[in-house]
Amino acid sequence: MIVLKFGGSSVASATAMSRVLDIVEKTAERDRVILVSSAISGCTDALIEIGRAEDPEHLIDQLEHRHLAIIGRLFTGKERLEASGDCRNTFSEIRCIPPVIESFGELLSTRILSRKLSCEGYKTVWLDSRDLISVREGIVDIAKTYKAINDAIEEHPEAKVFVVPGFIARTDQGQVTTLGRGGSDYSASLYAAATGAADLQIWTDVPGIMTTNPKLVSSARTIPEISYKAAFDMARYGAKVLYAPAVAPAREKGIAIKILNTFDPQNPGTVISGHNSAIGEWKGVTSLDDEASQTSTVCLIGEGPVGGKASLRRIGTALREAGIKALGNVRCEDGVNFLIPVRTNVARSTVAAIHREFFEERALRTIDVYVAGNGAVGKALKGIVDACGGRFLSAGKRLNIKEISSDHGFADKVLRTARSRSVFVDCTNSTEIWRKFIPLFNAGINIVSSNRRSLAIPYVDYAALKAAAAENGCFFRYDTTVGNALPILQSISDGANCGDGVTLIEAVVSCTLNHIITSYDGARSETFATLLRKAQEEGLTERDPRTDLGGRDALRKLLILSREAGVPLEEKDVEIVPMLGKEYFRGSIDDFYSRLEKDEPKFIKREDELDAMGMRQRFVATLQKKADGRFKADIRMKLVGIDSPFYWISGTENVTIIHSSEGYPLVIKGSGEGARLAASGIIRNILQ
Ligand code: ADP
Ligand code: ASP
Ligand code: MG
């Protein structure tokens, strides 16, 4: 025996019924069939309304008309007359508003189906579920019901197809009753269990039990296999696709329940069985609303224990991201399901947020990230990634920070443990770490660096790193080494705005110097020494601020910029004129500061002169193509007038001007400082 149950939308019209009949007829070729049907969609609701309405006549007419229209399309001639007469008789009873009026819908639909099957030549018997399914004190009397079903079937050994109404039953007191809203699924399960059916198929308007209600979240996916327990939990917590009590009878007899789509019969749908291949996997998210209190319980359902605290954290993140506040504690049930109490008006967005967190990420490609350097940038990087649960939906990727470390041996450890295609991030200030890059590339590991010292190395070494990356098909990105998150290197390497190539790059890229120079206004507020000391205290300068003043940082940036423009510059090719004389660079830091204080009047005088000329001084790194085609590089103080993009910069702003043989120069200006910006630049480099 095979039990096929069709829900309201599967029998909602003559066309839908024809599909049902096709499915039944195909199945009947293999085995005897019990066809269980719901009322046509909306019918049960309409009957309940009729039962309550003061003047239900027009509602009754409408419902009758719907049924007669179906009959009109399915039958012709004498059959049509008989079917219509039958239908009208039932509506005469409905017009008397009998008790349990909602029980009539299934009578109407199944009589139509039964008659049609008979017309098509199938040996069909309509059985009255009210006489077979017996309810005692609100509970189905299983023994009595199973016996009655089997007796009825035995009475018709010739029958190929039995057609039975779902939903309805009778109490032991003899009154008609129902199995509760959605109860036809339960009827079908009872018929299947009673007859020991080989198959129980529940045909509906969606392709199986899905990860969530597809009418609420369009990215819901069909769950191919699910255990009885998890299906039961989905159902009792609100997945309307299955009526929860329907699980038990089939489960007790070990009959698999298939949930299939009437409108896409080839779709394999969902199989609910005792075979549980996915312990520890999330199955779906549902919502159970309580109308009276306007609250809902959103449930995340797992297949067996799914991991307590980590899951709880993910739920927390998902809610936070969606701006949803739970009404109380998120509760874990049996170590498996999570129950989230929320207001009903946010239930839908909660379901969507939880679905996104637990069911949509599989579409994202996961990238393992190893972060060398646990300073400000490393921490900011971790903070950004944690805050979004690692998911960067627009890039279709998920970043998984495997480890973050400032240990010396970290690169070696990554070499031993990381999978190929992972990303190694260098946000250290190490001068040596680059020596590990070639082995990392050889192991198929990509590298993103914000550490200038890893790039401002001898040109041969730099070229060897690039070659190793290319040979191994790895990426090697370091945009944040110049201008932090500004798209400077990228613009140069992409040849943006460049025509035949770069002819001149001028850059104010040293944040520290910039900050001091632009803040200094001739001691009207603070002396040069005080400004520098403050910058040092804020961590804006190197430990010995003279490193910055000497232009070393700008030198590294200029090397990186030039090489990106295809000019194989070496340190020795760059002429650096520090902003202070040689005498400042001798002696201790204290000597240095006292010299600065002594010279303050000179600085004030210089500032006044510049003011008078309408000029400002900026510490500019320049790479310029000479007439002979070679490049000249220097870093020095330059005076700039009001027409220069360098004139109006303040604080830690960076400006890079890229001139080419074509048209106007490209000017890139923006914030050149900040750990969070650097971290976001690194993330962009990873996701790119
Ligand atoms: P039928 O009339 O066939 O019994 P129901 O309306 O009772 O159909 O159940 C099917 C509906 O259940 C679907 O149209 C869908 O909107 C809803 N539904 C809710 N949760 C889920 C889920 N997790 N998977 C599939 N459908 C769901
Ligand atoms: N027709 C009933 C209802 O709408 C039973 C069912 O469809 O399962 O609740
Ligand atoms: Mg249903």
PDB file of N, CA, C and O in Angstrom, residues 111-145:
ATOM      1  N   ARG A 111     -14.951  13.625  -2.401  1.00  0.00           N
ATOM      2  CA  ARG A 111     -15.996  13.019  -3.252  1.00  0.00           C
ATOM      3  C   ARG A 111     -15.749  13.358  -4.722  1.00  0.00           C
ATOM      4  O   ARG A 111     -15.977  12.533  -5.599  1.00  0.00           O
ATOM      5  N   ILE A 112     -15.266  14.566  -4.949  1.00  0.00           N
ATOM      6  CA  ILE A 112     -14.954  14.942  -6.345  1.00  0.00           C
ATOM      7  C   ILE A 112     -13.820  14.055  -6.876  1.00  0.00           C
ATOM      8  O   ILE A 112     -13.901  13.470  -7.962  1.00  0.00           O
ATOM      9  N   LEU A 113     -12.764  13.932  -6.088  1.00  0.00           N
ATOM     10  CA  LEU A 113     -11.599  13.147  -6.523  1.00  0.00           C
ATOM     11  C   LEU A 113     -11.979  11.678  -6.759  1.00  0.00           C
ATOM     12  O   LEU A 113     -11.577  11.066  -7.752  1.00  0.00           O
ATOM     13  N   SER A 114     -12.764  11.160  -5.847  1.00  0.00           N
ATOM     14  CA  SER A 114     -13.146   9.760  -5.932  1.00  0.00           C
ATOM     15  C   SER A 114     -13.954   9.495  -7.209  1.00  0.00           C
ATOM     16  O   SER A 114     -13.698   8.554  -7.950  1.00  0.00           O
ATOM     17  N   ARG A 115     -14.916  10.401  -7.434  1.00  0.00           N
ATOM     18  CA  ARG A 115     -15.755  10.229  -8.627  1.00  0.00           C
ATOM     19  C   ARG A 115     -14.908  10.299  -9.896  1.00  0.00           C
ATOM     20  O   ARG A 115     -15.071   9.499 -10.810  1.00  0.00           O
ATOM     21  N   LYS A 116     -13.970  11.223  -9.913  1.00  0.00           N
ATOM     22  CA  LYS A 116     -13.156  11.399 -11.126  1.00  0.00           C
ATOM     23  C   LYS A 116     -12.316  10.145 -11.392  1.00  0.00           C
ATOM     24  O   LYS A 116     -12.198   9.689 -12.535  1.00  0.00           O
ATOM     25  N   LEU A 117     -11.748   9.586 -10.332  1.00  0.00           N
ATOM     26  CA  LEU A 117     -10.933   8.376 -10.509  1.00  0.00           C
ATOM     27  C   LEU A 117     -11.792   7.218 -11.026  1.00  0.00           C
ATOM     28  O   LEU A 117     -11.380   6.468 -11.915  1.00  0.00           O
ATOM     29  N   SER A 118     -12.999   7.125 -10.479  1.00  0.00           N
ATOM     30  CA  SER A 118     -13.903   6.069 -10.960  1.00  0.00           C
ATOM     31  C   SER A 118     -14.203   6.265 -12.439  1.00  0.00           C
ATOM     32  O   SER A 118     -14.153   5.325 -13.227  1.00  0.00           O
ATOM     33  N   CYS A 119     -14.501   7.525 -12.796  1.00  0.00           N
ATOM     34  CA  CYS A 119     -14.789   7.833 -14.206  1.00  0.00           C
ATOM     35  C   CYS A 119     -13.647   7.393 -15.111  1.00  0.00           C
ATOM     36  O   CYS A 119     -13.846   7.010 -16.254  1.00  0.00           O
ATOM     37  N   GLU A 120     -12.437   7.527 -14.603  1.00  0.00           N
ATOM     38  CA  GLU A 120     -11.276   7.184 -15.429  1.00  0.00           C
ATOM     39  C   GLU A 120     -11.000   5.684 -15.405  1.00  0.00           C
ATOM     40  O   GLU A 120     -10.008   5.226 -15.951  1.00  0.00           O
ATOM     41  N   GLY A 121     -11.853   4.945 -14.754  1.00  0.00           N
ATOM     42  CA  GLY A 121     -11.757   3.492 -14.832  1.00  0.00           C
ATOM     43  C   GLY A 121     -10.998   2.828 -13.700  1.00  0.00           C
ATOM     44  O   GLY A 121     -10.749   1.625 -13.736  1.00  0.00           O
ATOM     45  N   TYR A 122     -10.619   3.580 -12.685  1.00  0.00           N
ATOM     46  CA  TYR A 122      -9.922   2.956 -11.550  1.00  0.00           C
ATOM     47  C   TYR A 122     -10.938   2.398 -10.580  1.00  0.00           C
ATOM     48  O   TYR A 122     -11.963   3.030 -10.323  1.00  0.00           O
ATOM     49  N   LYS A 123     -10.642   1.213 -10.059  1.00  0.00           N
ATOM     50  CA  LYS A 123     -11.544   0.642  -9.038  1.00  0.00           C
ATOM     51  C   LYS A 123     -11.326   1.437  -7.760  1.00  0.00           C
ATOM     52  O   LYS A 123     -10.342   1.260  -7.053  1.00  0.00           O
ATOM     53  N   THR A 124     -12.249   2.340  -7.524  1.00  0.00           N
ATOM     54  CA  THR A 124     -12.062   3.321  -6.458  1.00  0.00           C
ATOM     55  C   THR A 124     -13.129   3.157  -5.385  1.00  0.00           C
ATOM     56  O   THR A 124     -14.302   2.966  -5.708  1.00  0.00           O
ATOM     57  N   VAL A 125     -12.704   3.257  -4.132  1.00  0.00           N
ATOM     58  CA  VAL A 125     -13.665   3.199  -3.029  1.00  0.00           C
ATOM     59  C   VAL A 125     -13.445   4.407  -2.132  1.00  0.00           C
ATOM     60  O   VAL A 125     -12.313   4.709  -1.747  1.00  0.00           O
ATOM     61  N   TRP A 126     -14.528   5.137  -1.873  1.00  0.00           N
ATOM     62  CA  TRP A 126     -14.448   6.267  -0.934  1.00  0.00           C
ATOM     63  C   TRP A 126     -14.754   5.736   0.464  1.00  0.00           C
ATOM     64  O   TRP A 126     -15.747   5.030   0.663  1.00  0.00           O
ATOM     65  N   LEU A 127     -13.873   5.983   1.403  1.00  0.00           N
ATOM     66  CA  LEU A 127     -14.109   5.535   2.777  1.00  0.00           C
ATOM     67  C   LEU A 127     -14.332   6.760   3.650  1.00  0.00           C
ATOM     68  O   LEU A 127     -13.715   7.805   3.437  1.00  0.00           O
ATOM     69  N   ASP A 128     -15.176   6.613   4.644  1.00  0.00           N
ATOM     70  CA  ASP A 128     -15.506   7.750   5.504  1.00  0.00           C
ATOM     71  C   ASP A 128     -14.613   7.735   6.746  1.00  0.00           C
ATOM     72  O   ASP A 128     -14.791   6.903   7.638  1.00  0.00           O
ATOM     73  N   SER A 129     -13.690   8.647   6.803  1.00  0.00           N
ATOM     74  CA  SER A 129     -12.741   8.690   7.931  1.00  0.00           C
ATOM     75  C   SER A 129     -13.458   8.861   9.276  1.00  0.00           C
ATOM     76  O   SER A 129     -12.932   8.483  10.311  1.00  0.00           O
ATOM     77  N   ARG A 130     -14.644   9.437   9.241  1.00  0.00           N
ATOM     78  CA  ARG A 130     -15.369   9.627  10.501  1.00  0.00           C
ATOM     79  C   ARG A 130     -15.722   8.282  11.137  1.00  0.00           C
ATOM     80  O   ARG A 130     -15.862   8.181  12.343  1.00  0.00           O
ATOM     81  N   ASP A 131     -15.844   7.251  10.264  1.00  0.00           N
ATOM     82  CA  ASP A 131     -16.191   5.931  10.800  1.00  0.00           C
ATOM     83  C   ASP A 131     -14.943   5.119  11.131  1.00  0.00           C
ATOM     84  O   ASP A 131     -15.046   4.035  11.697  1.00  0.00           O
ATOM     85  N   LEU A 132     -13.795   5.609  10.746  1.00  0.00           N
ATOM     86  CA  LEU A 132     -12.577   4.811  10.905  1.00  0.00           C
ATOM     87  C   LEU A 132     -11.646   5.381  11.976  1.00  0.00           C
ATOM     88  O   LEU A 132     -11.037   4.637  12.730  1.00  0.00           O
ATOM     89  N   ILE A 133     -11.542   6.690  12.007  1.00  0.00           N
ATOM     90  CA  ILE A 133     -10.604   7.285  12.975  1.00  0.00           C
ATOM     91  C   ILE A 133     -11.390   7.678  14.225  1.00  0.00           C
ATOM     92  O   ILE A 133     -12.325   8.472  14.168  1.00  0.00           O
ATOM     93  N   SER A 134     -10.958   7.086  15.307  1.00  0.00           N
ATOM     94  CA  SER A 134     -11.732   7.183  16.531  1.00  0.00           C
ATOM     95  C   SER A 134     -10.948   7.975  17.579  1.00  0.00           C
ATOM     96  O   SER A 134      -9.773   7.697  17.832  1.00  0.00           O
ATOM     97  N   VAL A 135     -11.613   8.968  18.159  1.00  0.00           N
ATOM     98  CA  VAL A 135     -10.937   9.847  19.118  1.00  0.00           C
ATOM     99  C   VAL A 135     -11.566   9.683  20.497  1.00  0.00           C
ATOM    100  O   VAL A 135     -12.789   9.710  20.629  1.00  0.00           O
ATOM    101  N   ARG A 136     -10.689   9.497  21.487  1.00  0.00           N
ATOM    102  CA  ARG A 136     -11.187   9.342  22.852  1.00  0.00           C
ATOM    103  C   ARG A 136     -10.494  10.344  23.748  1.00  0.00           C
ATOM    104  O   ARG A 136      -9.263  10.388  23.767  1.00  0.00           O
ATOM    105  N   GLU A 137     -11.268  11.126  24.417  1.00  0.00           N
ATOM    106  CA  GLU A 137     -10.717  12.186  25.275  1.00  0.00           C
ATOM    107  C   GLU A 137      -9.633  12.983  24.558  1.00  0.00           C
ATOM    108  O   GLU A 137      -8.551  13.227  25.076  1.00  0.00           O
ATOM    109  N   GLY A 138      -9.953  13.324  23.344  1.00  0.00           N
ATOM    110  CA  GLY A 138      -9.052  14.183  22.574  1.00  0.00           C
ATOM    111  C   GLY A 138      -7.862  13.460  21.960  1.00  0.00           C
ATOM    112  O   GLY A 138      -7.038  14.084  21.278  1.00  0.00           O
ATOM    113  N   ILE A 139      -7.773  12.146  22.171  1.00  0.00           N
ATOM    114  CA  ILE A 139      -6.614  11.416  21.644  1.00  0.00           C
ATOM    115  C   ILE A 139      -7.100  10.290  20.732  1.00  0.00           C
ATOM    116  O   ILE A 139      -8.122   9.641  21.023  1.00  0.00           O
ATOM    117  N   VAL A 140      -6.391  10.086  19.650  1.00  0.00           N
ATOM    118  CA  VAL A 140      -6.800   9.020  18.726  1.00  0.00           C
ATOM    119  C   VAL A 140      -6.618   7.669  19.402  1.00  0.00           C
ATOM    120  O   VAL A 140      -5.558   7.381  19.981  1.00  0.00           O
ATOM    121  N   ASP A 141      -7.661   6.879  19.339  1.00  0.00           N
ATOM    122  CA  ASP A 141      -7.587   5.513  19.871  1.00  0.00           C
ATOM    123  C   ASP A 141      -6.924   4.669  18.778  1.00  0.00           C
ATOM    124  O   ASP A 141      -7.564   4.243  17.811  1.00  0.00           O
ATOM    125  N   ILE A 142      -5.658   4.453  18.955  1.00  0.00           N
ATOM    126  CA  ILE A 142      -4.854   3.862  17.879  1.00  0.00           C
ATOM    127  C   ILE A 142      -5.333   2.447  17.538  1.00  0.00           C
ATOM    128  O   ILE A 142      -5.581   2.133  16.368  1.00  0.00           O
ATOM    129  N   ALA A 143      -5.500   1.623  18.548  1.00  0.00           N
ATOM    130  CA  ALA A 143      -5.849   0.223  18.284  1.00  0.00           C
ATOM    131  C   ALA A 143      -7.172   0.137  17.517  1.00  0.00           C
ATOM    132  O   ALA A 143      -7.279  -0.528  16.483  1.00  0.00           O
ATOM    133  N   LYS A 144      -8.161   0.890  18.021  1.00  0.00           N
ATOM    134  CA  LYS A 144      -9.483   0.849  17.400  1.00  0.00           C
ATOM    135  C   LYS A 144      -9.423   1.383  15.958  1.00  0.00           C
ATOM    136  O   LYS A 144     -10.007   0.814  15.036  1.00  0.00           O
ATOM    137  N   THR A 145      -8.681   2.484  15.809  1.00  0.00           N
ATOM    138  CA  THR A 145      -8.571   3.122  14.489  1.00  0.00           C
ATOM    139  C   THR A 145      -7.902   2.179  13.487  1.00  0.00           C
ATOM    140  O   THR A 145      -8.402   1.986  12.370  1.00  0.00           O
TER     141      THR A 145
END
